[in-house]
Short mmCIF file of C-alpha atoms in Angstrom, two decimals:
data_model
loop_
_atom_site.label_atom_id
_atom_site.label_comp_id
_atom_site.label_asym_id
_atom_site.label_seq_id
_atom_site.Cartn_x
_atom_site.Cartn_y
_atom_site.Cartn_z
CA UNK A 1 22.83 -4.19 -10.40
CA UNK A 2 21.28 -6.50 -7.82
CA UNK A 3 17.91 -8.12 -8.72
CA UNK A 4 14.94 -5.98 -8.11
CA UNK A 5 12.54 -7.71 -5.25
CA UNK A 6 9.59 -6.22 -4.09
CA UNK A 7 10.98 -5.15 -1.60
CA UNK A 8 13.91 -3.03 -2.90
CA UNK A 9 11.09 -1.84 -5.55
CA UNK A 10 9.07 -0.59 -2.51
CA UNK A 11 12.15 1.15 -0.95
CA UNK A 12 13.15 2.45 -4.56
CA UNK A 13 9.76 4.37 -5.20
CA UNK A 14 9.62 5.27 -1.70
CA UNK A 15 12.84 7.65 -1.97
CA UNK A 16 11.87 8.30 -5.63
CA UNK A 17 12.30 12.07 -6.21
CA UNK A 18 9.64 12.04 -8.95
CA UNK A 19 7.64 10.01 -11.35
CA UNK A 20 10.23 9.73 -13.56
CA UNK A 21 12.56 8.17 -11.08
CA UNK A 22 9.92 5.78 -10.03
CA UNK A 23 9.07 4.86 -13.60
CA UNK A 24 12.65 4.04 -14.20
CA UNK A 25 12.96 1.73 -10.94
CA UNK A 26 9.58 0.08 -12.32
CA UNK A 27 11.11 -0.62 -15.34
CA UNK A 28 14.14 -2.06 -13.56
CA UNK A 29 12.04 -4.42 -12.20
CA UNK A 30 10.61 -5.51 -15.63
CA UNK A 31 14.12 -6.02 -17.08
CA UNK A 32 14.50 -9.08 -14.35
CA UNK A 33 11.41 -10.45 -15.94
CA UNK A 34 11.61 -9.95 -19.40
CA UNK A 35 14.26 -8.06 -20.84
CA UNK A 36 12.35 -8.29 -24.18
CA UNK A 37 9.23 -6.39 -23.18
CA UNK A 38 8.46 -2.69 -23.18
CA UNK A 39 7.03 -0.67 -20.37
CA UNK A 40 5.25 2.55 -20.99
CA UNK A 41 3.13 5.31 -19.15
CA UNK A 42 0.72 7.07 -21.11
CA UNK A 43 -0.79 9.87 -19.16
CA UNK A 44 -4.87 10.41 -18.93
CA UNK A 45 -6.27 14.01 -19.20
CA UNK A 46 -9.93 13.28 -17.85
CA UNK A 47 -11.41 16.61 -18.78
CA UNK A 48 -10.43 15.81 -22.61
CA UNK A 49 -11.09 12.60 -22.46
CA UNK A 50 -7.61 12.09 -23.99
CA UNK A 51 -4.29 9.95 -23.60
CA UNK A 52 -2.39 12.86 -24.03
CA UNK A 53 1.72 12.22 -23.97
CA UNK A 54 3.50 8.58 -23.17
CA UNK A 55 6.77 8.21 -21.13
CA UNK A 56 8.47 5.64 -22.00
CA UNK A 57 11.77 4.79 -19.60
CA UNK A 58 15.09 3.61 -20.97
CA UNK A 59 18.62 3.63 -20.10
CA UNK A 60 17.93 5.09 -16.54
CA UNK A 61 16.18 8.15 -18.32
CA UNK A 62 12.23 8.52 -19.50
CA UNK A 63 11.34 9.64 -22.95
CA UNK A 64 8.06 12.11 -23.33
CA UNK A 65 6.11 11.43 -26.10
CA UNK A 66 2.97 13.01 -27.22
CA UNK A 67 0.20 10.90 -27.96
CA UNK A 68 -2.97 13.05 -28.39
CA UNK A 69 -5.39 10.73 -28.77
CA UNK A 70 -8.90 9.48 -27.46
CA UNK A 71 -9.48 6.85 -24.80
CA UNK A 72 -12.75 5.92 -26.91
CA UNK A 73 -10.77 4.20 -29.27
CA UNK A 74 -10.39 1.72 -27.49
CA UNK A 75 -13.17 -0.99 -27.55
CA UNK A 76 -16.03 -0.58 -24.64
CA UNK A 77 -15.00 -3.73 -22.71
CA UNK A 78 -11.15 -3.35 -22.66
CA UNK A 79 -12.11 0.65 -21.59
CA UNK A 80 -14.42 -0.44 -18.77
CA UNK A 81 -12.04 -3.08 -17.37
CA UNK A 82 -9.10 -0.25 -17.97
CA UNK A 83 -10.78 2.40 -16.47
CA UNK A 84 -11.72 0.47 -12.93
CA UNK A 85 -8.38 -0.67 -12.76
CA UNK A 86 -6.16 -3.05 -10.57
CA UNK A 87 -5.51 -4.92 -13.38
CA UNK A 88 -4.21 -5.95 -16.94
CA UNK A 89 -6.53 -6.31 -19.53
CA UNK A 90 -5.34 -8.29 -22.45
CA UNK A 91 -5.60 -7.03 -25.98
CA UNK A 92 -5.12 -9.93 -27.72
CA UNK A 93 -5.44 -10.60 -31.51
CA UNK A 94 -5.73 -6.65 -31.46
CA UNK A 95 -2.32 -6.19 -29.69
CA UNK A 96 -0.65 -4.72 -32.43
CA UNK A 97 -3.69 -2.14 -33.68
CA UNK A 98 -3.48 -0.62 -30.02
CA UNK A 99 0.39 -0.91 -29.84
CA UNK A 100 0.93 1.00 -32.55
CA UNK A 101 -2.24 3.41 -31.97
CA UNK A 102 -0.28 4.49 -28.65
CA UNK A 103 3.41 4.81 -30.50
CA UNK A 104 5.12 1.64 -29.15
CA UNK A 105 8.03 0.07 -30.95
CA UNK A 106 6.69 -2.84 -32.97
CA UNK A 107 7.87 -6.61 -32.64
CA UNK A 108 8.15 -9.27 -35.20
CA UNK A 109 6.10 -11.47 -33.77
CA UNK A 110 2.80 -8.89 -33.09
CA UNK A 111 3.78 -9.22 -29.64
CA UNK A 112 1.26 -9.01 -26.60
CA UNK A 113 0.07 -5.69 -25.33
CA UNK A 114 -1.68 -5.48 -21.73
CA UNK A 115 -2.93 -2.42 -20.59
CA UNK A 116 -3.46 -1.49 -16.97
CA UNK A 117 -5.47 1.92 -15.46
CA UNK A 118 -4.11 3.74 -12.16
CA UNK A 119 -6.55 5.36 -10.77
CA UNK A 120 -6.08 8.72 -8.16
CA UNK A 121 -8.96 10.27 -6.04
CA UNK A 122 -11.39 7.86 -7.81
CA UNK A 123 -10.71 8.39 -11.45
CA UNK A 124 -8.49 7.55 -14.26
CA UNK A 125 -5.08 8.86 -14.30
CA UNK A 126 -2.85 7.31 -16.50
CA UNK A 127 -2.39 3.39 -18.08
CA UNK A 128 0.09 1.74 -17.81
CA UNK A 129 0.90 -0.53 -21.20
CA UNK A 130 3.38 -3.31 -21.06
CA UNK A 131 4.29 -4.79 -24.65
CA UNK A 132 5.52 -8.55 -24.32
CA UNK A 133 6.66 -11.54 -27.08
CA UNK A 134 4.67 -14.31 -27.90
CA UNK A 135 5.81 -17.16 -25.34
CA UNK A 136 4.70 -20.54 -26.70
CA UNK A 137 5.58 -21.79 -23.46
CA UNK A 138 6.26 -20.41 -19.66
CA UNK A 139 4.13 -17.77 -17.62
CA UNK A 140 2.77 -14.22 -18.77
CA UNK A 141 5.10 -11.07 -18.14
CA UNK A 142 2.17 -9.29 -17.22
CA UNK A 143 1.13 -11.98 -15.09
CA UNK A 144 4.84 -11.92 -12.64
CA UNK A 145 5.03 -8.14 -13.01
CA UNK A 146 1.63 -7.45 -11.26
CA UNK A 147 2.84 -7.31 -8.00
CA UNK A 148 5.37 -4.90 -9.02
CA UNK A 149 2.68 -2.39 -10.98
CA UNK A 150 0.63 -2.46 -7.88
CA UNK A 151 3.46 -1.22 -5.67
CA UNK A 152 3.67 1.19 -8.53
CA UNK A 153 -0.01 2.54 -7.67
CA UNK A 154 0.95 3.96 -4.70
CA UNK A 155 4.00 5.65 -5.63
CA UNK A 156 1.86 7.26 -8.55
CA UNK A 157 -0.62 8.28 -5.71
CA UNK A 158 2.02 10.37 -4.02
CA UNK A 159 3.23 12.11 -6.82
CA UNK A 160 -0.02 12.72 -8.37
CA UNK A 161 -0.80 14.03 -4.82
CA UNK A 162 1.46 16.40 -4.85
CA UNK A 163 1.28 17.75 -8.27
CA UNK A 164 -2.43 18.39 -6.92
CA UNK A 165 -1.71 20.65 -3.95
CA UNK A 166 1.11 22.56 -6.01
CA UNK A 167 -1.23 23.45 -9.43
CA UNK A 168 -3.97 24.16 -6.30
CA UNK A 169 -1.85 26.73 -4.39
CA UNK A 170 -1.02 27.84 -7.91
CA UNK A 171 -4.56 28.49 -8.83
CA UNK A 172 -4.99 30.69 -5.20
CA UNK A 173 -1.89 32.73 -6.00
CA UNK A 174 -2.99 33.89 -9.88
CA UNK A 175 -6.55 34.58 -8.34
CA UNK A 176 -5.59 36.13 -5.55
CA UNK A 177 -2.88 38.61 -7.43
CA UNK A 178 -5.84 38.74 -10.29
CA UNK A 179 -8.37 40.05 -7.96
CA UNK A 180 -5.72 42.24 -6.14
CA UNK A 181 -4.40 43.83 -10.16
CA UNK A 182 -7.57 44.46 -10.77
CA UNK A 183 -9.09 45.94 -7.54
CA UNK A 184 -5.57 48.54 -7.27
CA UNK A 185 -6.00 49.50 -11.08
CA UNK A 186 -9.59 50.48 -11.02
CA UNK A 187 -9.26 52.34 -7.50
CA UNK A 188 -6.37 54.27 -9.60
CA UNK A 189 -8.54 55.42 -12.22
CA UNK A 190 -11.61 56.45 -10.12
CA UNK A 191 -9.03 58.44 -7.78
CA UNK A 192 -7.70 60.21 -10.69
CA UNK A 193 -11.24 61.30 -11.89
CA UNK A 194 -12.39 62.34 -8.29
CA UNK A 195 -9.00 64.39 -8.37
CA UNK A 196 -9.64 65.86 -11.39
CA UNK A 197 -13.31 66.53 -10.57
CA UNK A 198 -12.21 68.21 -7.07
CA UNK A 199 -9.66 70.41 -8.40
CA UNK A 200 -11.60 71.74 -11.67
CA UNK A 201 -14.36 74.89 -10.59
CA UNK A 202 -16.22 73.98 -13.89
CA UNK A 203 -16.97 70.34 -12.95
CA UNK A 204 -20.83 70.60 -10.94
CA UNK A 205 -22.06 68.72 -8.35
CA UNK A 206 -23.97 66.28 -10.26
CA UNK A 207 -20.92 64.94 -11.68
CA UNK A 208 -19.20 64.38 -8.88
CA UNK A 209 -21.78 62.87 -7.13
CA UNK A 210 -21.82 60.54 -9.64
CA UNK A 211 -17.82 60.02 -9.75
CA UNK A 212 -18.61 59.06 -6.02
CA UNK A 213 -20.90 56.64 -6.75
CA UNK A 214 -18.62 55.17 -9.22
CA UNK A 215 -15.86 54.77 -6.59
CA UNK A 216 -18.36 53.05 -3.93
CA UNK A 217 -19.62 50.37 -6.99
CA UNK A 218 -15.56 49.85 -7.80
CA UNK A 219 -15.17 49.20 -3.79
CA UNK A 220 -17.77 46.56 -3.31
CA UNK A 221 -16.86 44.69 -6.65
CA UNK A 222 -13.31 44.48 -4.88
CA UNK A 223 -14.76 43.70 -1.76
CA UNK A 224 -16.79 40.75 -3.54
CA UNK A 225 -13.50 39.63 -5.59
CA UNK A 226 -11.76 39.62 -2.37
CA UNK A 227 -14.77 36.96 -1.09
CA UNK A 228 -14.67 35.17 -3.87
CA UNK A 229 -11.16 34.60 -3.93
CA UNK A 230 -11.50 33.37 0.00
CA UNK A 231 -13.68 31.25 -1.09
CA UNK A 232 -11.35 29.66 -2.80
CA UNK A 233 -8.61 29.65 -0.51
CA UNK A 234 -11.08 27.35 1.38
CA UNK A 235 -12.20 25.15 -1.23
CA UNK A 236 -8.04 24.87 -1.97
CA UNK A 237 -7.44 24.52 2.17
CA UNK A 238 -10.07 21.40 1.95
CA UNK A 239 -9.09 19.55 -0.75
CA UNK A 240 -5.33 19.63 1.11
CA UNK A 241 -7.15 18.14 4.08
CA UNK A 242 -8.85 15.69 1.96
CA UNK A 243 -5.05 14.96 0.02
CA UNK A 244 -3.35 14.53 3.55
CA UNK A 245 -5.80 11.92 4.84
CA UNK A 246 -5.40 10.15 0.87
CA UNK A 247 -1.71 10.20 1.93
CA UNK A 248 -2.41 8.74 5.76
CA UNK A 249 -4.47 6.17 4.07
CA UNK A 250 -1.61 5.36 1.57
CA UNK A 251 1.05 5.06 4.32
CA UNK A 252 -1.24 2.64 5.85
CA UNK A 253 -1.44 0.59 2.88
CA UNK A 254 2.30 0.64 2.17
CA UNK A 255 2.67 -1.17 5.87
CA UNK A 256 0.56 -3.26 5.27
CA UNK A 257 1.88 -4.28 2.05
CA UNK A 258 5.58 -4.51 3.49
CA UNK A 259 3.95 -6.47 6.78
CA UNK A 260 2.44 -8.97 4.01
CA UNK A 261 5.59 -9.14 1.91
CA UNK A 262 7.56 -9.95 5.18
CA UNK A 263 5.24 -12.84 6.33
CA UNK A 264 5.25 -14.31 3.05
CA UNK A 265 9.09 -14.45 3.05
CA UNK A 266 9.03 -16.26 6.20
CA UNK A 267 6.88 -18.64 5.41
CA UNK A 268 9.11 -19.50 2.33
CA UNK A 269 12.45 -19.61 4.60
CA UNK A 270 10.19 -22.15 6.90
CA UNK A 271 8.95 -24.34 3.62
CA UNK A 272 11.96 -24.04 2.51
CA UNK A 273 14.12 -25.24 5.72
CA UNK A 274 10.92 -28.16 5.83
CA UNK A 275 11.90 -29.65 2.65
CA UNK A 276 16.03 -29.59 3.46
CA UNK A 277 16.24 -30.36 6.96
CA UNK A 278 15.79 -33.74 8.56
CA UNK A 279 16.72 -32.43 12.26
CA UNK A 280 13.72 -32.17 13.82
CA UNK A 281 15.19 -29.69 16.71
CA UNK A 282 16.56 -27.68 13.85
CA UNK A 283 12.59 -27.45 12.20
CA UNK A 284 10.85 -26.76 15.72
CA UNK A 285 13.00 -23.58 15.83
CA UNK A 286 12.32 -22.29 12.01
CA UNK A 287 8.55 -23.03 12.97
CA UNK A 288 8.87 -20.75 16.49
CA UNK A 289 10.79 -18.39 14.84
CA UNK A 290 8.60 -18.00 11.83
CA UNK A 291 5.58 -16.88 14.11
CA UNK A 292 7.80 -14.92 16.73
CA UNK A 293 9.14 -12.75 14.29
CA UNK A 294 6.69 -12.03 11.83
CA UNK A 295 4.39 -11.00 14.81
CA UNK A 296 7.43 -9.68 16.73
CA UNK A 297 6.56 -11.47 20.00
CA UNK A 298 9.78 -11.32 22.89
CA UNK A 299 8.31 -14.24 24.20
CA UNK A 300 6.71 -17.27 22.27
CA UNK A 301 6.18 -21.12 22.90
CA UNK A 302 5.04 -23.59 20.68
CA UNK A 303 3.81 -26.82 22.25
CA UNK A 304 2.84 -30.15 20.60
CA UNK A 305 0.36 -33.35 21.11
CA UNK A 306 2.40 -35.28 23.92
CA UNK A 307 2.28 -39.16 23.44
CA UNK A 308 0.33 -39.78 26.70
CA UNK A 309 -3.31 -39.28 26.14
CA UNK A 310 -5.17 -35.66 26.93
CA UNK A 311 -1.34 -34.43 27.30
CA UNK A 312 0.55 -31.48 25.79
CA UNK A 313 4.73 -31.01 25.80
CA UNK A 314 6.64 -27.55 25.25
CA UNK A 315 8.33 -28.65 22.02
CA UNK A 316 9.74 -25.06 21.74
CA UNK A 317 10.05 -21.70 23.42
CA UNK A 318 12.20 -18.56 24.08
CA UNK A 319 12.37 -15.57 25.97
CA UNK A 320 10.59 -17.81 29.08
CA UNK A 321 11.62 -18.12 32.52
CA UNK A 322 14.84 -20.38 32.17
CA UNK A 323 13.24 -22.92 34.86
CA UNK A 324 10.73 -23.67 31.89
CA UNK A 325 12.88 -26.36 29.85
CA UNK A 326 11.69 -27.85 27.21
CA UNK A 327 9.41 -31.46 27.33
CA UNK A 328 7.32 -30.00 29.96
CA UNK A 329 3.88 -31.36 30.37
CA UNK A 330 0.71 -29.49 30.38
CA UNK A 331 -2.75 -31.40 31.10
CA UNK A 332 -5.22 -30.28 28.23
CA UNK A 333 -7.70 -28.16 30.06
CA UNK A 334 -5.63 -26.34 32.45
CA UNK A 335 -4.11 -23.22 32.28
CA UNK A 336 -4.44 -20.89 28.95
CA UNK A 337 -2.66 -23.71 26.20
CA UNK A 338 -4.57 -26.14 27.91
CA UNK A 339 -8.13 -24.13 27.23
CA UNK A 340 -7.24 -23.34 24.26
CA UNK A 341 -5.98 -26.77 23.08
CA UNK A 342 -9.42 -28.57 24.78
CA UNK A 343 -11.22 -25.91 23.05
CA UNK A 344 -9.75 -25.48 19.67
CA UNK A 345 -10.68 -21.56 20.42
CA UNK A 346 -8.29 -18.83 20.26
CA UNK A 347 -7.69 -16.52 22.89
CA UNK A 348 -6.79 -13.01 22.91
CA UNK A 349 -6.02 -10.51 25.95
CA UNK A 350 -5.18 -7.19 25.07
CA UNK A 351 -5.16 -5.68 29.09
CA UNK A 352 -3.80 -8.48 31.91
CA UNK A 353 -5.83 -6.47 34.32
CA UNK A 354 -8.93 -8.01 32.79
CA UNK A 355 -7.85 -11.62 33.11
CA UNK A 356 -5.80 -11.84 36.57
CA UNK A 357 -7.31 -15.61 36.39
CA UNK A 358 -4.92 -16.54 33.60
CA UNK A 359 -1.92 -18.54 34.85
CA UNK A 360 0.27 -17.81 31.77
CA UNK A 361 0.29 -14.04 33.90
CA UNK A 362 2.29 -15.49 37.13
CA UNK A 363 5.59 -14.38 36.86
CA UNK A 364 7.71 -11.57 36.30
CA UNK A 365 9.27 -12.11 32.73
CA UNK A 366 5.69 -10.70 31.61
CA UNK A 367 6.44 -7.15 30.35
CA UNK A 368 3.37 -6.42 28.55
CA UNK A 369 -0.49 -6.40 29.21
CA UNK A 370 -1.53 -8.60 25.95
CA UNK A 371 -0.99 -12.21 24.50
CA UNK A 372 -2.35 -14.52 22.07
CA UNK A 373 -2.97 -18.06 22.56
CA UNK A 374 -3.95 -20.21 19.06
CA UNK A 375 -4.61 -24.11 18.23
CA UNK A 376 -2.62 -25.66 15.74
CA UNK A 377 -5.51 -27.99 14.16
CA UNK A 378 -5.16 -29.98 11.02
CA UNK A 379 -7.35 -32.41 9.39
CA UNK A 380 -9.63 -32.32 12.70
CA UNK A 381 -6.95 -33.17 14.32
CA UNK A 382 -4.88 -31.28 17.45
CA UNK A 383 -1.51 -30.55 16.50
CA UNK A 384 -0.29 -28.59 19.19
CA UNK A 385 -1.20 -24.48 20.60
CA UNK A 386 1.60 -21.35 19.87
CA UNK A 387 1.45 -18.42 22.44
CA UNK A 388 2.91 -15.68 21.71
CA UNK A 389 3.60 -12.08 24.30
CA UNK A 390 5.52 -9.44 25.10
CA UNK A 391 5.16 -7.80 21.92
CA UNK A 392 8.05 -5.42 20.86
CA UNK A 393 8.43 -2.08 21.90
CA UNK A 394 5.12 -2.89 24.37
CA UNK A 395 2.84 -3.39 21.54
CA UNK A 396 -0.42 -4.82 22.33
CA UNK A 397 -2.18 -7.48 20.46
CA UNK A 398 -5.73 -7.21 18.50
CA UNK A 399 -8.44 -8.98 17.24
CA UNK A 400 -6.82 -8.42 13.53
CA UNK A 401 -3.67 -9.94 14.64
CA UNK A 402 -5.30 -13.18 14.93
CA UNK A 403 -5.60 -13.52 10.50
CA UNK A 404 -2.13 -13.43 10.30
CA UNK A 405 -1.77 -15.82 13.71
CA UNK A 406 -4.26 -18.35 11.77
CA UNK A 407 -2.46 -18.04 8.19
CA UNK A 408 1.21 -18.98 10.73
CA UNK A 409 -0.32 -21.42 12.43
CA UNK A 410 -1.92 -23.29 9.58
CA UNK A 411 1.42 -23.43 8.36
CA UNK A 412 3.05 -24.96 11.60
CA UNK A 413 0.83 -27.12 11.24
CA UNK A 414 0.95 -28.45 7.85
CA UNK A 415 4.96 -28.71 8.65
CA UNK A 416 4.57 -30.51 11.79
CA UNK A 417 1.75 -32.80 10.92
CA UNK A 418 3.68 -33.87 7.55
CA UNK A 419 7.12 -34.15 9.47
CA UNK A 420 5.83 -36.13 12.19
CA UNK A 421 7.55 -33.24 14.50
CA UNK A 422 5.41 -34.60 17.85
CA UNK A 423 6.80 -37.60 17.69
CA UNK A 424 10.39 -37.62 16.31
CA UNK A 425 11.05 -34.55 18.74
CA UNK A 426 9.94 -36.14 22.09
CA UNK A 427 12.83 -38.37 21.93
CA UNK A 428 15.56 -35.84 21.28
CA UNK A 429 14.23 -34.37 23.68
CA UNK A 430 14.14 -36.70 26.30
CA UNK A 431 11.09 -35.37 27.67
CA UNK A 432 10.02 -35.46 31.71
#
């Protein structure tokens, strides 16, 4: 099996069937960590107040267990920081009390035990326990699986999500064919007796008047079990619409997460190429690419301090009008990079219409109506300006763009400032 990386992890609970299946890829995960340490879910019934049954994944299958027991045994500051949480709380000297309190396998050495709460819909829903060896020396298992548990949170959401709306369409049905038993079978019996009471001469008037009577009470107690039970089919029809925008929101975080995880992988393939290459052409590339493509810009320059004084050069660039070649000069102060580079101010344009004045917008190889123009700056010093435009599939840059613009360009910066990339490059290039 190939190692587990966050991102297979994310794709593996994404196509996860159930919780089981996502429990097992979790634990997958662990086994490239520490093959030594034991993963467990113990489910939380909030009503109860209970950790009521543990599943406990191995070989590709998870084991039910039930546990039965309350969450107050726990002591008040380890609950607290479980309950809220995002993440593990270490047990400590007490690691082997609680381990074997919740039914884990025991360990010769006491072991570690680290307990972590995932919350749904703002409360409680299960803990997640993770049951480590003593290391004397070398970094926490619970400390290098975090990221992995967190990814883990939002699976759980979606499942517990949709256990929700099933047990809540559930509920509707039995009331619904409750109320419905109940109306027919009374309606039966009061039918019967005003039969009976028609058909027999004996029976006076008095008692069927009251038979009547009978029938119209049984009829508006149905009709009241019948509002009732709408009543419910609302409550259930909001708390779907409330689930659906929980799920929007999680979607949104799950991009977000992936966006993250790419632009951190990135930035290592740039660090990386920094501390193996010694072409300098070879580094200005990783450094273009590395903000091109995590912000998925068709068109992106990055220019550097030019010997000559007030002076920048294009050190870089692609997807530009092929009569821009690189080692072209730009005066600090004119045009966009210039601005920007004289002002150490980022710029952002979401709609060219608004900004006709910019010359960056004077030929046709602009397909989009939005760029970004940032200073590289280190030390107090200007390194250079990246622009980026013509966002993919004619995506338009926004103000929030400009975090992940500032964490790139700090690391352009870093590289080219340590690599002395302004100068060695200007003569490869053989700049005009």
């Amino acid at each position: 099996m190939a190692p587990r990386t966050l991102a297979s992890l994310a794709h593996a609970l994404s196509v996860a069937p159930d919780l089981e299946a996502a429990l097992v890829a979790l634990s997958e995960g662990l086994v490239e960590i520490d093959r030594s340490a034991h993963l467990a879910l113990v489910r939380y019934d909030g009503r109860r107040e209970m950790l009521a049954d543990r599943l406990t994944p191995h070989g590709g299958r998870v084991k039910r267990t039930t546990v039965e027991t309350t969450f107050a045994h726990l002591p008040p500051v380890v609950r607290a920081a479980v309950a809220a949480g995002g993440q593990f709380v270490d047990l400590g000297e007490q690691s082997h009390e609680y381990a074997r309190l919740l039914g884990l396998p025991p360990m010769a050495d006491g072991g570690l035990l680290a307990l972590r709460g995932v919350r749904f819909d703002g409360a409680l829903a299960a803990v997640i326990s993770l049951y480590e060896p003593r290391k004397i020396f070398g970094t926490r298992a619970s400390e290098r699986f975090a990221p992995a548990v967190a990814l883990f949170d939002l699976g759980f959401a979606r499942f517990a999500e949709r256990e929700a709306r099933e047990e809540a369409v559930r509920t509707l049905e039995d009331v619904t064919q409750r109320v419905h038993g109940e109306y027919d079978r009374k309606l039966a019996v009061l039918e019967q007796q005003l039969s009976q009471a028609r058909g027999t001469g004996g029976v006076d008037a008095a008692r069927a008047v009251a038979l009547e009577r009978e029938a119209a009470r049984a009829a508006e107690e149905a009709r009241r079990a019948t509002r009732r039970a709408e009543a419910v089919e609302h409550q259930v029809m909001a708390a779907v619409g409330q689930l659906e925008t929980a799920h929007i929101e999680l979607h949104r975080r799950s991009e977000a997460l992936r966006q993250k995880t790419r632009t951190l992988y990135l930035i290592d393939r740039v660090l990386t190429l920094d501390s193996t290459t010694t072409d300098a052409r070879q580094l200005v590339d990783g450094l273009l690419a590395l903000v091109g493509d995590d912000m998925q810009a068709q068109r992106c320059s990055l220019m550097l301090r030019a010997p000559e004084p007030g002076m920048l050069y294009l050190a870089a660039a692609r997807g530009v009008a092929p009569h821009v070649v690189d080692g072209v000069r730009v005066r600090i102060g004119t045009g966009v990079a210039g601005r920007v580079a004289e002002s150490r101010q980022p710029i952002v344009v979401q709609d060219v219409a608004e900004a006709q004045s910019h010359p960056l917008l004077g030929d046709q190889y602009f397909t989009t109506g939005s760029f970004i123009s940032f200073p590289l700056v280190y030390h107090d010093e200007l390194v250079g300006v990246v622009n980026l435009t013509n966002r993919a599939r004619s995506g338009v840059f926004i103000e929030e763009d400009l975090e992940r613009v500032r964490l790139l360009g700090l690391v352009i910066a870093i590289v080219a400032h340590n690599a002395r990339l302004a100068d060695r490059l200007v003569d490869t290039i053989g700049a005009r």
